[in-house]
XYZ file of C-alpha atoms in Angstrom:
145
model
C 0.000 0.000 0.000
C 1.299 3.432 -0.918
C 0.889 6.058 1.775
C 0.877 9.654 0.613
C 2.985 12.294 2.364
C -0.239 13.944 3.501
C -1.339 10.740 5.258
C 2.022 10.320 6.975
C 1.898 13.916 8.171
C -1.602 13.284 9.493
C -0.412 10.134 11.208
C 2.654 11.557 12.876
C 1.138 14.864 13.947
C -2.598 14.517 14.486
C -3.733 11.012 15.479
C -1.900 11.247 18.812
C -3.538 14.579 19.617
C -6.924 13.452 18.297
C -7.109 10.251 20.365
C -5.658 11.835 23.496
C -8.401 14.463 23.215
C -11.382 12.348 22.100
C -10.942 8.891 23.687
C -12.440 9.913 27.007
C -12.659 6.374 28.395
C -8.937 5.764 27.910
C -8.089 9.240 29.258
C -10.203 8.651 32.374
C -8.301 5.390 32.875
C -5.004 7.326 32.780
C -3.922 6.125 29.317
C -2.173 8.395 26.792
C -0.666 7.920 23.343
C 3.022 8.886 23.473
C 4.253 7.816 20.013
C 2.598 6.979 16.715
C 3.540 6.474 13.087
C 2.293 4.142 10.341
C 4.258 1.135 11.677
C 3.885 1.344 15.464
C 2.161 3.184 18.292
C 2.851 3.455 22.023
C 0.433 4.174 24.849
C 1.417 4.533 28.515
C -0.300 4.395 31.886
C 0.796 4.455 35.518
C -1.036 1.857 37.616
C -2.900 3.586 40.444
C -5.015 2.168 43.257
C -8.073 2.772 41.032
C -6.706 0.170 38.572
C -6.399 -2.591 41.195
C -8.730 -5.575 41.414
C -9.650 -7.691 44.461
C -6.311 -9.493 44.247
C -4.503 -6.141 44.603
C -3.036 -6.272 41.071
C -3.931 -4.319 37.928
C -7.347 -5.313 36.625
C -7.383 -6.964 33.186
C -9.788 -4.405 31.760
C -7.320 -1.618 32.522
C -4.587 -3.536 30.690
C -6.895 -4.114 27.739
C -7.884 -0.423 27.614
C -4.217 0.564 27.420
C -3.516 -1.940 24.624
C -6.708 -1.010 22.783
C -5.689 2.662 22.713
C -2.353 1.749 21.099
C -4.201 -0.448 18.571
C -6.607 2.388 17.737
C -3.741 4.822 17.186
C -1.901 2.489 14.839
C -4.929 1.311 12.866
C -6.217 4.866 12.410
C -2.797 6.386 11.653
C -3.512 6.650 7.931
C -6.503 8.920 8.436
C -9.256 6.434 7.580
C -11.747 5.495 10.294
C -10.858 1.985 11.464
C -12.846 0.139 14.116
C -11.949 -3.011 16.032
C -13.652 -6.250 15.037
C -11.705 -8.787 17.102
C -9.177 -8.771 19.940
C -7.516 -11.371 22.116
C -5.521 -10.875 25.303
C -3.107 -13.244 27.032
C -2.057 -12.325 30.578
C 1.532 -13.257 31.343
C 2.306 -11.574 34.678
C 0.746 -9.069 37.061
C 1.212 -5.321 37.208
C 1.124 -3.584 40.573
C 0.408 -0.099 41.853
C 3.102 2.345 40.770
C 4.135 0.386 37.658
C 4.601 2.404 34.471
C 3.044 0.330 31.719
C 3.944 0.703 28.054
C 1.802 -0.801 25.297
C 3.626 -0.977 21.983
C 1.480 -1.862 18.974
C 3.220 -3.165 15.851
C 1.550 -3.631 12.482
C 1.382 -7.288 11.425
C -0.550 -6.696 8.211
C -1.601 -3.247 7.042
C -4.348 -4.581 4.794
C -6.468 -1.915 3.112
C -9.652 -3.270 4.785
C -8.661 -5.701 7.585
C -5.448 -4.549 9.332
C -3.945 -6.682 12.098
C -1.811 -5.594 15.033
C 0.161 -7.161 17.901
C 0.691 -5.369 21.210
C 3.158 -6.075 23.988
C 2.363 -4.447 27.329
C 5.469 -4.226 29.510
C 6.341 -2.559 32.814
C 9.196 -0.138 33.560
C 11.616 -3.076 33.847
C 10.660 -4.428 30.412
C 8.804 -7.408 31.925
C 5.963 -8.645 29.699
C 2.595 -8.137 31.413
C 0.276 -9.158 28.588
C 0.135 -9.755 24.849
C -2.807 -8.534 22.751
C -3.737 -9.121 19.130
C -6.318 -7.106 17.238
C -8.092 -7.028 13.904
C -9.789 -3.957 12.527
C -12.162 -2.970 9.787
C -11.005 0.063 7.812
C -13.957 2.084 6.529
C -13.898 4.202 3.395
C -14.387 7.445 5.335
C -11.902 9.801 6.964
C -11.482 10.047 10.715
C -13.807 12.556 12.334
C -11.950 15.654 13.471
């Protein structure tokens, strides 16, 4: 797929700002996009007491929200509205209060209609917390501004 310079500029400059401003659920969970281009995206979150479950570790939904934000940034980086159609999460180890979590999404297949992405969520020590895969459906309309 050929990506025009205009799309790359959109991806590197605006998708980060757009999602950090409009994804209110992720923002309320403390998640923010920190890097994005057409090949990868990074979202970060510090685990707070509000993220903890009954076992006193980070709740799986918080981990998924972080990974999902990175997936959304990457899949939408070309300026076309792309929505998730399937995701899978595998928990590897626990995150605890105070951990800085980093979700890095990497493009597996940037298909024009069904892109696929892999995400590794790690803590500040580089320890793998969970692995997420996602498939999207890329619509034929631009992202809403």
